[in-house]
Amino acid sequence: MKKHNFSAGPSILPQEVFEKASQAVLEFNNSGLSLLEISHRSKDFVAVMEEARALVLELMGLTGKGYQALFLSGGASMEFVRVPYNFMTKSGKAAYLDTGTWAAAALKEAREFGDTIVVASSKSDNYNYIPKEYTIPADADYFHCTSNNTIFGTQMHSFPATEVPIVCDMSSDIFSRKVDFSKFGMIYAGAQKNMGPAGTTLVVVKEELLGKTGRHIPSILDYKQHIDKESMYNTPSVFAVYTSYLTLQWLKNNGGIEAMEKKNDAKAELLYAEIDRNPLFVGTAKTEDRSKMNITFLLNDASHNEQFDKLWKAAGISGLAGHRSVGGYRASIYNAMPIESVQVLVDVMRELEKKV
Amino acid sequence: MKKHNFSAGPSILPQEVFEKASQAVLEFNNSGLSLLEISHRSKDFVAVMEEARALVLELMGLTGKGYQALFLSGGASMEFVRVPYNFMTKSGKAAYLDTGTWAAAALKEAREFGDTIVVASSKSDNYNYIPKEYTIPADADYFHCTSNNTIFGTQMHSFPATEVPIVCDMSSDIFSRKVDFSKFGMIYAGAQKNMGPAGTTLVVVKEELLGKTGRHIPSILDYKQHIDKESMYNTPSVFAVYTSYLTLQWLKNNGGIEAMEKKNDAKAELLYAEIDRNPLFVGTAKTEDRSKMNITFLLNDASHNEQFDKLWKAAGISGLAGHRSVGGYRASIYNAMPIESVQVLVDVMRELEKKV
């Protein structure tokens, strides 16, 4: 039985992507060679990289607006280091919004590079909301935020208006909703939620912001070097880039970000409505800041957990356990998840209500 | 027609590895889920990571000797930066042996961290040999070398005796020959030659050498943090690690490094014998320093290139073009290449001899 996969990441991708990626491992583009054994500088793979980079900008509405898309390695955690290296001036400072585990991890790395200001934090409330009243110092080199907090199930539904370049970790909600991406100086996202398998990180950067820190940057950490080498400074993660490219194609062929947002809204509404209606369950995030990607909830009476766990496992659901820092349950409903799978979960929640 | 793939990297892997990896993309371990959509913290993938790490140490004869194996991200170019971060003291110095493009690239990154000494270089001879007469300063924090020079077709057939920790980039010959790995402080290798697909880098480090620099290390660049988190500091490159694991299993099941070395010796002897016998061809590397992984050669008369290119392409050979900095041809004959493919190349060289 094919599972209903609510895993927070790595996570569900379209079935056609799995099939095409699997085939490419056996033979790529009728070349007589596996995707895994071809040179990254071969004509066919260079075309994949170029088309994937162009597709990212097209889907985000950034074509011709001075942005570059890169597929780098190291995960979002590597960008926590690349960001201050590339954007924090030697004498400058950076402003961070602390909305969760990953936001705090990004901040921790930046602190070693210079002055960092935490404009606001929801840590004392176990990150169950997004702070909204804060000031970004006008002299900050950049403002860093995390658009969606995978662990705590909160999401920024608006972004601050500021002249300071906004650097945003969109790992867990990129390509899930319409955003004016041109308001950002730099966006990054580990592939393994909405874009592809683990192994590559998307970086979208406004080129004019680079080269201004007066700081020596190790080559592999320097966005300019990656741009100069067209995202082939060194051997890229070929399979992860190719599979991300397949997912981006699927996204485009299925109506792009606009169509995804409609689907995602419907899925989130369906599940949140059941959490709010069903007296057994309660959401963990403040209503106005609820994430449409990672839906976190608890059973009011933890003694029902065991029975609930049996029911959803029997229904073919996997990956529903909450992160240890929140407990309870987390349903990640990324782009590739069909609403039918969310309905299966809702049905199980109703079944539990009838049984207890 | 299945190709004879002489690509320098990413490069040939065992056919059974392609088949198993392809299957795992459809369904992993009868889980009802693709390898690409499971959590890296799932029981099944944690087992893959642990077994792969243990297998590396077992194959290298390092089990129980104070070493840790890690599967990191970023490529060998990232290790060029991690090495000085982790091993160069604030007031110290590092010694580098300059034997090729990648050795020089590693050196370039280290220079920004402190005092670097080039103990010897073959650059003025276009890196066609391995310098052997040099002194490693006894007070160096570490000595860095590149065991095999993929581009120039040279290989270190012995390593210096020194009390200074040896850090070695073995990207293009790891697992290809018996080496006393316990003589090294740290070994690293991009997976995409003998170990797996592009997307992960193997690091094998003697744990007692870490934590001594007095330098702040960004978390993702700190080997100690990766060891503490059992190579799961952040989401690893799941597919690349799994495929490397399959290749390591294949290696073990086929007699380990010792058996590979015998096969590799026979392949290299076959091809070098033809280069030396056939009056049309000449090797580019000094005989005593010839690589058994990447065999670089030229046609004495470049006007025969076109005819030779037609012949080898017609024979189903791919990836034979030399790197632009050497020209001519390069036959990469990694572990997974059968001697039959080398014989096809030799036959083509003989055919050319008859025709011209």
XYZ file of C-alpha atoms in Angstrom:
712
model
C 0.000 0.000 0.000
C 1.319 3.434 -0.992
C 1.649 5.570 2.118
C 0.191 8.965 2.929
C 3.472 10.641 3.760
C 3.232 13.586 6.163
C 7.001 13.671 6.840
C 8.450 17.138 7.586
C 11.451 16.627 5.338
C 12.870 14.954 3.397
C 9.293 14.636 2.282
C 6.787 13.723 -0.367
C 7.536 14.568 -4.008
C 5.327 13.956 -7.052
C 5.125 10.289 -8.064
C 6.122 11.168 -11.644
C 9.326 12.720 -10.265
C 10.199 9.499 -8.456
C 9.594 7.541 -11.650
C 11.665 9.795 -13.887
C 14.498 10.060 -11.357
C 14.542 6.284 -10.926
C 14.755 5.820 -14.683
C 17.599 8.356 -14.999
C 19.649 6.354 -12.491
C 19.440 3.447 -14.948
C 19.862 5.525 -18.103
C 19.881 9.274 -18.605
C 18.539 10.881 -21.794
C 19.108 7.737 -23.914
C 22.849 8.209 -23.442
C 23.675 4.601 -22.586
C 24.887 5.988 -19.238
C 23.410 6.404 -15.777
C 22.794 9.955 -14.545
C 25.218 9.065 -11.729
C 28.185 8.353 -14.008
C 28.121 11.293 -16.407
C 30.357 14.323 -16.144
C 28.667 17.339 -14.568
C 30.257 19.256 -17.453
C 28.588 17.094 -20.096
C 26.299 18.988 -22.471
C 23.210 17.214 -21.129
C 23.827 18.012 -17.491
C 24.892 21.608 -18.117
C 21.513 22.008 -19.856
C 19.720 20.616 -16.784
C 21.523 23.065 -14.502
C 20.849 26.035 -16.757
C 17.184 25.164 -17.264
C 16.682 24.560 -13.540
C 18.229 27.943 -12.687
C 16.078 29.715 -15.271
C 12.948 27.875 -14.154
C 13.434 28.999 -10.551
C 13.572 32.650 -11.591
C 10.616 32.211 -13.940
C 8.443 30.555 -11.285
C 9.361 33.266 -8.779
C 8.721 36.089 -11.254
C 12.335 37.239 -11.001
C 13.533 36.777 -14.582
C 15.470 39.840 -15.729
C 15.327 41.522 -12.333
C 18.995 41.193 -11.372
C 18.709 37.926 -9.474
C 20.752 34.733 -9.851
C 19.616 31.251 -8.863
C 22.242 28.791 -7.609
C 22.105 25.141 -6.575
C 24.674 24.808 -3.807
C 25.654 22.087 -1.358
C 25.752 21.876 2.394
C 22.114 22.386 3.346
C 20.469 25.507 4.780
C 22.879 25.196 7.737
C 25.704 26.068 5.349
C 23.807 29.205 4.315
C 23.696 30.217 7.990
C 27.455 30.742 7.516
C 27.479 31.945 3.912
C 24.965 34.708 4.746
C 27.167 36.673 7.208
C 30.262 35.953 5.101
C 28.596 37.520 2.048
C 26.456 40.247 3.594
C 27.863 41.382 6.934
C 30.422 44.162 6.589
C 33.487 44.019 8.799
C 32.272 46.867 10.986
C 28.583 46.339 10.420
C 25.710 44.585 12.019
C 22.872 42.259 11.164
C 19.292 42.050 12.419
C 17.651 38.663 13.066
C 14.068 37.709 13.828
C 14.004 34.710 16.186
C 10.965 32.593 15.348
C 12.189 29.062 15.937
C 14.977 26.502 16.110
C 16.365 27.233 12.655
C 16.088 31.008 12.989
C 18.035 30.733 16.253
C 20.635 28.468 14.619
C 21.159 31.017 11.822
C 21.555 33.758 14.433
C 24.076 31.719 16.429
C 26.401 31.422 13.414
C 26.119 35.118 12.529
C 27.061 36.199 16.061
C 30.644 35.130 15.478
C 30.947 37.447 12.480
C 29.983 40.723 14.151
C 27.246 42.660 15.840
C 23.880 40.912 15.699
C 20.620 42.347 16.903
C 17.606 40.202 17.711
C 14.733 42.457 16.691
C 12.178 40.167 18.336
C 11.837 36.611 19.638
C 8.965 34.296 20.486
C 11.250 31.843 22.273
C 9.713 32.380 25.718
C 6.396 31.085 24.317
C 8.049 28.033 22.781
C 7.891 29.813 19.426
C 4.128 29.434 19.079
C 3.690 32.766 17.278
C 5.442 35.189 14.907
C 6.444 38.505 16.512
C 5.120 41.447 14.498
C 5.947 44.604 16.418
C 9.637 45.250 15.932
C 12.024 47.743 14.399
C 14.768 46.860 11.960
C 17.703 49.250 12.474
C 18.150 51.288 9.294
C 21.918 50.767 9.413
C 21.766 46.954 9.523
C 23.604 45.195 6.680
C 20.662 42.824 6.337
C 17.574 41.529 8.099
C 17.279 37.740 8.421
C 14.031 35.866 8.898
C 12.619 32.357 8.517
C 9.408 32.372 6.513
C 8.033 29.101 7.883
C 8.959 27.315 11.085
C 8.797 23.624 10.310
C 9.071 22.501 13.905
C 6.606 24.899 15.550
C 4.048 25.140 12.740
C 4.104 28.921 12.356
C 4.500 30.964 9.179
C 5.107 34.615 8.350
C 2.012 35.717 6.445
C 3.552 39.097 5.738
C 7.063 40.487 5.648
C 8.264 43.798 7.064
C 8.615 46.872 4.856
C 12.234 47.947 5.157
C 15.037 49.430 3.094
C 17.420 46.895 4.635
C 17.982 43.865 2.392
C 15.837 40.969 3.582
C 17.530 37.573 3.716
C 14.998 34.805 4.147
C 15.258 31.079 4.867
C 12.292 29.683 2.910
C 13.329 26.045 3.235
C 9.931 24.761 4.233
C 7.540 26.917 2.238
C 9.281 27.934 -0.956
C 7.083 27.628 -4.067
C 4.031 27.015 -1.843
C 2.394 30.470 -2.072
C 2.545 33.740 -3.949
C 5.124 36.096 -2.465
C 6.637 39.220 -3.996
C 10.089 37.714 -4.167
C 11.530 40.948 -5.539
C 11.238 42.406 -2.031
C 14.054 40.107 -0.911
C 17.806 40.502 -1.206
C 18.423 36.811 -0.858
C 16.322 33.702 -0.430
C 17.570 30.235 0.377
C 15.955 26.856 0.796
C 17.166 23.341 1.422
C 15.618 21.328 -1.415
C 14.158 18.560 0.713
C 10.643 19.928 1.299
C 8.913 21.426 -1.727
C 11.704 21.265 -4.292
C 13.527 17.957 -4.346
C 15.483 15.390 -2.378
C 18.076 16.221 0.271
C 21.449 17.134 -1.191
C 21.145 20.591 -2.688
C 20.178 24.055 -1.489
C 18.581 26.710 -3.640
C 20.030 30.192 -3.297
C 18.394 33.146 -5.070
C 20.381 36.319 -4.664
C 20.183 39.873 -5.945
C 23.545 40.245 -7.576
C 24.079 43.955 -6.856
C 24.173 43.256 -3.108
C 27.317 41.142 -3.343
C 30.965 42.112 -3.002
C 30.421 44.884 -0.468
C 31.631 43.476 2.857
C 35.387 44.096 2.571
C 35.729 40.627 4.056
C 37.775 37.731 2.651
C 35.365 34.944 1.745
C 36.572 31.362 1.217
C 35.852 30.503 -2.432
C 33.255 27.798 -1.809
C 31.368 30.151 0.541
C 31.393 33.095 -1.888
C 28.158 33.595 -3.861
C 30.014 35.665 -6.460
C 32.295 32.750 -7.282
C 29.321 30.434 -7.684
C 27.612 32.982 -9.963
C 30.788 33.434 -12.039
C 30.972 29.651 -12.512
C 27.265 29.352 -13.328
C 26.590 27.204 -10.259
C 29.373 24.795 -11.256
C 32.193 26.151 -9.096
C 32.748 22.557 -8.075
C 30.944 19.314 -8.822
C 27.297 19.923 -7.942
C 25.052 17.327 -6.359
C 24.014 16.037 -9.793
C 21.179 13.714 -8.781
C 19.635 16.199 -6.320
C 19.791 19.016 -8.871
C 18.251 16.840 -11.593
C 15.439 15.663 -9.319
C 14.789 19.261 -8.233
C 14.628 20.190 -11.922
C 12.005 17.479 -12.483
C 10.001 18.841 -9.546
C 10.228 22.412 -10.853
C 8.978 21.192 -14.241
C 6.090 19.418 -12.522
C 5.327 22.647 -10.651
C 5.262 24.661 -13.877
C 3.176 22.052 -15.709
C 0.665 22.068 -12.866
C -0.056 25.783 -12.844
C 2.965 27.153 -11.000
C 2.949 28.759 -7.587
C -0.549 30.219 -7.967
C -2.152 26.824 -8.495
C -0.082 25.312 -5.664
C -1.257 28.020 -3.289
C -4.910 27.234 -4.015
C -4.326 23.527 -3.381
C -2.317 24.239 -0.240
C -4.973 26.621 1.102
C -7.644 23.973 0.617
C -5.562 21.282 2.327
C -4.707 23.526 5.289
C -8.320 24.673 5.676
C -9.554 21.101 5.673
C -7.163 20.020 8.415
C -7.347 23.141 10.597
C -11.152 23.036 10.419
C -11.086 19.521 11.817
C -8.578 20.445 14.548
C -10.850 23.335 15.586
C -14.081 21.344 15.332
C -12.986 18.075 16.913
C -13.043 18.426 20.707
C -10.238 15.855 21.078
C -7.634 18.051 19.315
C -6.009 21.439 19.776
C -3.565 23.324 17.534
C -0.249 24.442 19.059
C 0.381 27.619 17.039
C -1.473 30.909 17.451
C -4.315 30.907 14.940
C -3.209 33.985 13.013
C 0.317 32.596 12.535
C -0.586 29.052 11.595
C 1.550 27.474 8.914
C -0.048 26.111 5.779
C 2.840 23.687 5.340
C 3.402 22.153 8.785
C 0.302 21.752 10.897
C 1.090 21.048 14.557
C -1.534 19.776 16.974
C -2.037 17.794 20.168
C -4.621 15.505 21.643
C -6.162 17.319 24.629
C -5.980 14.076 26.542
C -2.615 12.403 25.965
C -4.055 9.075 27.106
C -5.680 8.841 23.667
C -2.339 9.066 21.841
C -1.830 5.334 21.638
C -5.242 4.713 20.128
C -4.819 7.574 17.661
C -1.369 6.294 16.640
C -2.819 2.855 15.894
C -5.606 4.337 13.804
C -3.462 6.552 11.577
C -0.848 3.881 11.074
C -3.575 1.448 10.056
C -4.810 4.024 7.537
C -1.404 4.059 5.811
C -0.304 7.412 7.238
C 3.380 7.919 8.045
C 5.543 10.728 9.380
C 2.905 12.263 11.663
C 4.880 12.360 14.934
C 5.580 15.867 16.198
C 9.088 17.174 16.718
C 10.398 16.401 20.207
C 10.490 20.109 21.128
C 6.722 20.463 20.610
C 5.409 16.922 21.063
C 2.078 15.767 19.726
C 1.583 15.614 15.980
C 2.768 17.415 12.884
C 1.174 17.028 9.487
C 3.416 18.397 6.756
C 1.306 18.994 3.674
C 3.817 20.108 1.055
C 2.973 20.858 -2.589
C 3.102 17.232 -3.711
C 0.594 15.995 -1.135
C -2.872 15.426 -2.602
C -5.884 16.645 -0.634
C -7.084 13.027 -0.585
C -4.281 12.181 1.863
C -5.327 15.043 4.135
C -8.885 13.720 3.964
C -7.627 10.296 5.133
C -6.106 11.991 8.194
C -9.290 13.967 8.891
C -11.324 10.756 8.626
C -9.034 9.099 11.187
C -9.471 12.055 13.568
C -13.264 11.678 13.238
C -13.018 7.953 13.756
C -11.117 8.538 16.995
C -13.791 10.994 18.138
C -16.445 8.324 17.644
C -14.427 5.693 19.496
C -13.505 7.567 22.678
C 24.706 -0.228 -26.422
C 26.100 0.087 -22.887
C 29.040 2.469 -22.952
C 32.620 1.966 -21.823
C 32.708 4.963 -19.499
C 36.183 6.443 -18.939
C 34.837 9.672 -17.380
C 37.081 11.271 -14.741
C 34.207 11.930 -12.367
C 31.354 11.668 -11.742
C 32.223 8.278 -13.124
C 31.400 4.611 -13.543
C 29.883 2.728 -10.617
C 28.951 -0.966 -10.459
C 25.853 -1.830 -12.504
C 24.273 -3.525 -9.472
C 24.606 -0.233 -7.591
C 22.719 1.619 -10.329
C 19.978 -1.005 -10.218
C 19.571 -0.985 -6.447
C 19.702 2.822 -6.240
C 17.125 3.111 -9.017
C 14.818 0.724 -7.179
C 15.216 2.611 -3.888
C 14.032 5.803 -5.585
C 10.779 3.962 -6.322
C 10.575 2.145 -2.996
C 13.053 1.858 -0.167
C 13.281 -1.278 1.985
C 9.661 -2.313 1.277
C 8.507 0.753 3.213
C 5.905 1.902 0.699
C 8.002 5.081 0.413
C 10.691 6.344 -1.899
C 14.208 6.757 -0.466
C 13.804 10.437 -1.401
C 10.785 11.076 0.822
C 11.794 9.408 4.086
C 13.107 11.271 7.101
C 16.876 11.093 7.463
C 16.141 10.330 11.104
C 14.005 7.305 10.253
C 15.294 4.018 11.679
C 16.092 2.635 8.240
C 18.185 5.565 7.100
C 20.007 5.948 10.417
C 21.015 2.303 9.959
C 22.350 3.055 6.461
C 24.436 5.935 7.773
C 25.814 3.922 10.688
C 26.630 0.893 8.545
C 28.263 3.034 5.873
C 30.445 4.788 8.453
C 31.464 1.472 10.007
C 32.124 -0.087 6.599
C 34.488 2.730 5.638
C 36.601 2.158 8.756
C 36.498 -1.626 8.271
C 37.603 -1.445 4.632
C 40.419 0.953 5.563
C 41.570 -1.185 8.509
C 40.841 1.667 10.932
C 38.182 0.117 13.167
C 38.973 0.776 16.831
C 41.945 3.008 16.036
C 40.487 6.340 17.120
C 39.135 7.398 13.729
C 35.665 8.615 12.782
C 34.124 8.426 9.326
C 31.717 11.184 8.273
C 29.621 11.757 5.169
C 29.535 15.517 4.710
C 28.297 17.887 2.021
C 29.965 20.498 -0.135
C 32.515 18.474 -2.084
C 36.273 18.265 -1.576
C 36.376 22.038 -2.198
C 34.528 22.503 1.081
C 37.202 20.426 2.844
C 39.825 22.855 1.479
C 38.223 25.293 3.954
C 37.311 22.884 6.739
C 40.920 21.617 6.918
C 42.548 24.916 7.998
C 39.549 25.744 10.193
C 39.972 22.463 12.073
C 43.740 21.956 12.023
C 45.560 25.269 11.686
C 46.263 26.925 15.036
C 45.826 30.678 15.264
C 49.565 31.280 15.428
C 50.606 28.203 13.535
C 51.457 27.148 10.031
C 50.624 24.473 7.516
C 52.756 22.698 4.909
C 51.345 21.900 1.466
C 52.690 19.780 -1.386
C 51.680 21.325 -4.728
C 51.124 18.510 -7.220
C 48.252 19.773 -9.336
C 45.162 21.912 -9.778
C 43.342 20.598 -6.720
C 46.407 20.659 -4.474
C 46.909 24.298 -5.464
C 43.236 25.078 -4.830
C 43.490 23.589 -1.321
C 46.601 25.669 -0.677
C 44.917 28.870 -1.903
C 42.133 28.525 0.682
C 44.547 27.739 3.541
C 46.653 30.825 2.821
C 43.914 33.071 4.185
C 44.001 31.276 7.534
C 47.671 31.711 8.369
C 51.214 30.867 7.418
C 51.408 28.281 4.640
C 54.576 26.707 3.329
C 54.784 25.027 -0.053
C 57.284 22.242 0.628
C 57.607 21.473 -3.112
C 55.799 22.064 -6.377
C 55.848 20.534 -9.846
C 53.869 23.387 -11.333
C 56.667 24.600 -13.611
C 56.579 21.203 -15.369
C 52.801 21.358 -15.791
C 52.531 18.976 -12.834
C 53.843 15.963 -14.762
C 55.602 14.450 -11.735
C 55.379 14.144 -7.956
C 58.151 16.008 -6.070
C 59.926 13.690 -3.647
C 62.798 15.605 -2.102
C 61.334 18.002 0.413
C 61.289 18.739 4.121
C 58.165 19.100 6.191
C 58.785 21.622 9.003
C 58.520 19.788 12.326
C 56.446 22.640 13.770
C 53.778 22.580 11.051
C 50.237 21.985 12.293
C 49.679 19.585 9.427
C 51.016 18.498 6.055
C 48.540 18.486 3.166
C 48.899 16.410 0.021
C 46.771 15.087 -2.845
C 47.301 11.370 -3.339
C 46.217 11.257 -6.985
C 46.073 14.093 -9.473
C 43.031 13.415 -11.629
C 43.858 16.055 -14.222
C 47.574 15.349 -14.709
C 47.569 11.576 -14.281
C 50.109 11.397 -11.479
C 49.862 9.551 -8.165
C 51.849 9.455 -4.929
C 53.163 5.901 -4.693
C 54.579 6.585 -1.253
C 53.918 9.104 1.479
C 56.493 10.970 3.560
C 57.495 9.760 7.004
C 56.757 12.616 9.374
C 55.525 13.285 12.892
C 53.338 16.066 11.507
C 49.704 14.936 10.951
C 49.176 14.155 7.271
C 45.946 15.463 5.733
C 45.313 13.875 2.362
C 42.821 14.539 -0.414
C 42.198 11.033 -1.774
C 39.198 11.982 -3.902
C 40.327 10.146 -7.003
C 42.038 7.038 -5.641
C 40.388 6.162 -2.347
C 39.657 2.432 -1.960
C 41.731 1.692 -5.083
C 44.906 0.372 -3.420
C 46.324 -0.781 -0.107
C 47.574 2.148 1.969
C 48.426 2.238 5.661
C 45.627 4.650 6.430
C 46.659 4.816 10.101
C 49.597 6.991 9.033
C 47.142 9.792 8.247
C 45.561 12.348 10.538
C 42.728 13.019 8.153
C 41.622 11.752 4.768
C 38.891 13.196 2.595
C 37.384 12.247 -0.721
C 34.544 13.536 -2.853
C 32.395 10.465 -3.448
C 32.080 10.827 -7.207
C 34.992 8.641 -8.325
C 35.399 5.332 -6.524
C 32.732 5.634 -3.869
C 29.436 6.911 -5.180
C 27.600 9.669 -7.008
C 28.319 13.376 -6.604
C 26.701 14.866 -3.517
C 28.631 13.649 -0.512
C 32.222 13.794 0.712
C 33.858 11.180 2.879
C 35.919 12.497 5.785
C 37.966 10.113 7.941
C 39.578 11.874 10.858
C 41.657 10.882 13.871
C 39.546 12.240 16.666
C 42.382 13.156 19.053
C 43.675 15.760 16.592
C 40.555 17.894 16.837
C 39.745 20.807 19.133
C 43.278 22.154 19.348
C 43.337 25.270 17.203
C 41.910 27.849 19.614
C 39.937 29.080 16.641
C 36.171 29.611 16.453
C 34.786 27.209 13.862
C 31.330 27.717 12.297
C 29.234 24.724 13.345
C 28.755 23.210 9.899
C 32.518 23.422 9.280
C 33.475 21.818 12.598
C 34.357 18.111 12.412
C 33.729 17.723 16.163
C 30.123 18.825 15.757
C 29.610 16.348 12.933
C 31.140 13.570 15.045
C 28.982 14.492 18.053
C 25.893 14.295 15.840
C 26.970 11.001 14.232
C 27.236 12.572 10.780
C 23.670 13.921 11.065
C 24.430 17.465 12.205
C 22.031 18.544 9.491
C 20.119 16.688 6.795
C 22.694 14.614 4.926
C 22.622 14.016 1.201
C 20.450 10.919 1.676
C 20.569 9.510 -1.851
C 24.318 10.056 -2.269
C 25.052 8.455 1.109
C 22.831 5.465 0.354
C 24.389 4.936 -3.078
C 27.863 5.215 -1.540
C 26.795 2.606 0.997
C 25.752 0.270 -1.822
C 29.135 0.809 -3.489
C 31.000 0.113 -0.249
C 29.021 -3.123 0.155
C 29.913 -4.090 -3.416
C 33.549 -3.354 -2.615
C 33.461 -5.569 0.464
C 31.625 -8.377 -1.336
C 34.204 -8.275 -4.115
C 37.274 -8.783 -1.963
C 37.789 -5.295 -0.537
C 40.668 -2.967 -1.320
C 43.175 -5.784 -1.848
C 41.165 -7.347 -4.660
C 40.497 -3.922 -6.201
C 44.204 -3.146 -6.236
C 44.955 -6.341 -8.175
C 42.281 -5.502 -10.743
C 43.414 -1.898 -10.975
C 47.060 -2.909 -11.405
C 46.130 -5.245 -14.267
C 44.025 -2.558 -15.983
C 46.744 0.086 -15.659
C 49.472 -2.286 -16.866
C 47.420 -3.239 -19.898
C 46.870 0.364 -20.965
C 50.327 1.735 -20.114
C 51.936 -1.179 -21.957
C 50.010 -0.208 -25.077
C 50.874 3.497 -24.698
C 54.567 2.557 -24.405
C 54.501 -0.012 -27.223
C 52.350 1.810 -29.759
C 54.506 4.354 -31.612
C 51.500 6.648 -32.165
C 51.034 7.377 -28.450
C 52.978 8.926 -25.596
C 52.135 9.218 -21.884
C 52.168 12.686 -20.323
C 53.214 11.826 -16.748
C 56.684 10.777 -15.644
C 56.769 6.976 -15.689
C 57.558 6.514 -11.998
C 54.671 8.769 -10.946
C 52.006 7.454 -13.289
C 48.532 7.190 -11.854
C 46.724 3.862 -11.863
C 43.383 5.665 -11.837
C 43.700 8.403 -14.477
C 45.896 7.561 -17.439
C 46.830 10.621 -19.505
C 48.303 10.311 -22.990
C 48.672 12.079 -26.323
C 48.918 11.155 -29.947
C 52.433 12.055 -31.092
C 50.912 13.446 -34.251
C 47.838 15.513 -33.410
C 46.626 15.226 -37.000
C 45.508 11.681 -36.087
C 43.228 12.909 -33.302
C 40.142 13.124 -35.459
C 40.531 9.578 -36.765
C 41.206 8.249 -33.254
C 38.164 10.080 -31.864
C 35.959 8.483 -34.523
C 37.304 5.023 -33.749
C 36.832 5.107 -29.979
C 33.411 6.674 -30.221
C 32.386 3.953 -32.672
C 33.604 1.365 -30.156
C 31.177 2.690 -27.523
C 33.811 4.505 -25.486
C 32.884 7.755 -23.741
C 34.607 10.293 -21.483
C 38.090 9.916 -23.005
C 38.849 13.590 -23.732
C 41.748 14.977 -21.696
C 41.348 17.921 -19.356
C 41.905 21.236 -21.132
C 45.036 21.950 -19.072
C 46.790 18.821 -20.416
C 45.032 18.151 -23.704
C 45.054 14.777 -25.420
C 43.304 11.883 -23.732
C 42.544 10.685 -20.243
C 41.329 7.205 -19.439
C 39.928 7.030 -15.918
C 39.826 3.395 -14.874
C 38.203 3.464 -11.458
C 37.322 0.379 -9.384
C 34.047 -0.319 -11.164
C 35.577 -0.422 -14.639
C 36.047 -3.974 -15.947
C 39.314 -4.848 -17.668
C 37.247 -5.728 -20.750
C 36.523 -2.027 -21.272
C 40.235 -1.229 -21.093
C 40.833 -3.962 -23.650
C 38.328 -2.288 -25.996
C 40.376 0.921 -25.755
C 43.637 -0.924 -26.357
C 42.095 -2.630 -29.398
C 41.086 0.767 -30.789
C 44.643 2.087 -30.282
C 45.975 -0.935 -32.229
C 43.395 -0.435 -34.927
C 44.518 3.165 -35.346
C 48.130 1.995 -35.616
C 47.170 -0.314 -38.484
C 45.220 2.400 -40.296
C 47.734 5.239 -40.293
